[in-house]
């Protein structure tokens, strides 16, 4: 019998050999922690659908920002939950709005040691829950929304943000934000563009996390899960409009998209390991159905292997701490 002719198992024989030949790393700097801050929270509020994740108040936000930075995470992505919402999301452009205050706090605390990013979208701030303002007939008004995004970007830049993360999937949003920032003297503020963001059921727990007011769906602006070419077009447009990093979201169901985008652009590509991906693992682990730590590392390794330079994940601090040990 002439088989086997080759023995790939030689490279898997010992932990030391496996470590030597591993092709993919997961390092603290490759992880970005999303954080929620709520305007009227006296105490941090648990999020039932995301066990272990909370809506912070300004004090607890500062503390976890320090904890994450000490663990070596690459960045923080801030989301604000205002006490009052209105039709145009005016809390988003108010310098004293909760998200802008949180940016100031976090930049003052850890701004020298990590990258402070903020979600740039209106959905947390509008009473109808859409990512943009509405026309009289109730559809999302793309171009009117762009003007507000540009204003929101400047407000975040004035608060000291290093990177803005436009996540609303409006056409031309990256270009409009770049132009707004440059005109206001913020040429150095980077744009992490949610380039290929799908209308996904895996954002479900996030909607609770931000007390979303949305009824209906976002299918007129977020992408159809059936489409891949469209993601390449969105990524190309964002790079042409000035995106410094493009992101694919969600991650796990879209690793093919991530790999394809990685092959077509010449900027870093990020991926968002979203709320539903987090909650599935946490729920299965709580039921005793899965090895939690192994599932987390396999999740993050898979996303890195598919081509992500860095990953937004609710496990960022925990994993960074365990890697540092
Ligand atoms: C929109 C936004 C969403 C998420 C990040 N930014 C929700 C949405 O588009 O409905 C989802 C993140 C997650 O599910 O973890 N501001």
mmCIF file of C-alpha atoms and ligand atoms in Angstrom, residues 34 36 50 77 79 119-124 129 131 165-169 194 197-207 209-210 212 214 218 221-222 247 249-250 272-278 312 314, ligand 1:
data_model
loop_
_atom_site.group_PDB
_atom_site.id
_atom_site.type_symbol
_atom_site.label_atom_id
_atom_site.label_comp_id
_atom_site.label_asym_id
_atom_site.label_seq_id
_atom_site.Cartn_x
_atom_site.Cartn_y
_atom_site.Cartn_z
ATOM 1 C CA UNK A 34 -18.548 48.132 21.564
ATOM 2 C CA UNK A 36 -23.395 51.385 25.341
ATOM 3 C CA UNK A 50 -27.017 39.935 25.998
ATOM 4 C CA UNK A 77 -16.825 51.810 19.749
ATOM 5 C CA UNK A 79 -23.127 53.907 21.232
ATOM 6 C CA UNK A 119 -21.285 55.026 15.981
ATOM 7 C CA UNK A 120 -22.451 57.620 13.498
ATOM 8 C CA UNK A 121 -26.116 56.900 12.878
ATOM 9 C CA UNK A 122 -29.459 58.362 13.872
ATOM 10 C CA UNK A 123 -31.340 55.221 14.893
ATOM 11 C CA UNK A 124 -30.648 55.541 18.613
ATOM 12 C CA UNK A 129 -35.988 54.325 15.122
ATOM 13 C CA UNK A 131 -31.200 55.440 10.661
ATOM 14 C CA UNK A 165 -18.292 54.772 12.296
ATOM 15 C CA UNK A 166 -21.097 55.600 9.855
ATOM 16 C CA UNK A 167 -23.518 52.659 10.063
ATOM 17 C CA UNK A 168 -26.666 53.980 8.404
ATOM 18 C CA UNK A 169 -26.103 52.631 4.861
ATOM 19 C CA UNK A 194 -19.892 50.025 7.696
ATOM 20 C CA UNK A 197 -24.127 45.966 6.355
ATOM 21 C CA UNK A 198 -26.912 43.468 5.899
ATOM 22 C CA UNK A 199 -30.553 43.660 7.024
ATOM 23 C CA UNK A 200 -29.902 40.919 9.549
ATOM 24 C CA UNK A 201 -31.921 39.102 12.188
ATOM 25 C CA UNK A 202 -28.657 38.805 14.115
ATOM 26 C CA UNK A 203 -28.960 42.454 15.223
ATOM 27 C CA UNK A 204 -31.991 41.437 17.303
ATOM 28 C CA UNK A 205 -30.410 41.675 20.775
ATOM 29 C CA UNK A 206 -28.770 45.022 19.874
ATOM 30 C CA UNK A 207 -32.199 46.540 19.385
ATOM 31 C CA UNK A 209 -29.409 47.110 23.951
ATOM 32 C CA UNK A 210 -30.196 50.544 22.490
ATOM 33 C CA UNK A 212 -34.713 50.804 19.693
ATOM 34 C CA UNK A 214 -38.002 50.745 15.272
ATOM 35 C CA UNK A 218 -34.322 48.499 7.435
ATOM 36 C CA UNK A 221 -31.140 50.734 3.135
ATOM 37 C CA UNK A 222 -29.371 47.679 4.600
ATOM 38 C CA UNK A 247 -16.390 46.898 7.642
ATOM 39 C CA UNK A 249 -21.427 43.131 9.297
ATOM 40 C CA UNK A 250 -22.583 40.697 10.617
ATOM 41 C CA UNK A 272 -18.555 43.159 13.434
ATOM 42 C CA UNK A 273 -19.207 40.038 15.502
ATOM 43 C CA UNK A 274 -22.745 41.234 16.223
ATOM 44 C CA UNK A 275 -25.121 40.936 19.157
ATOM 45 C CA UNK A 276 -26.961 37.853 17.883
ATOM 46 C CA UNK A 277 -23.665 36.036 17.341
ATOM 47 C CA UNK A 278 -22.730 36.862 20.926
ATOM 48 C CA UNK A 312 -15.718 44.481 16.916
ATOM 49 C CA UNK A 314 -18.544 42.165 22.948
HETATM 50 C C1 LIG B 1 -27.040 51.048 13.863
HETATM 51 C C2 LIG B 1 -26.323 49.849 14.328
HETATM 52 C C3 LIG B 1 -26.856 48.570 14.555
HETATM 53 C C4 LIG B 1 -25.799 47.768 15.023
HETATM 54 C C5 LIG B 1 -24.669 48.574 15.068
HETATM 55 N N1 LIG B 1 -25.000 49.847 14.609
HETATM 56 C C6 LIG B 1 -28.239 48.070 14.474
HETATM 57 C C7 LIG B 1 -29.012 48.113 13.237
HETATM 58 O O1 LIG B 1 -28.534 48.444 12.164
HETATM 59 O O2 LIG B 1 -30.197 47.807 13.353
HETATM 60 C C8 LIG B 1 -25.899 46.322 15.380
HETATM 61 C C9 LIG B 1 -24.830 45.790 16.281
HETATM 62 C C10 LIG B 1 -25.102 44.452 16.858
HETATM 63 O O3 LIG B 1 -26.114 43.789 16.530
HETATM 64 O O4 LIG B 1 -24.280 44.013 17.663
HETATM 65 N N2 LIG B 1 -26.701 52.191 14.628
#
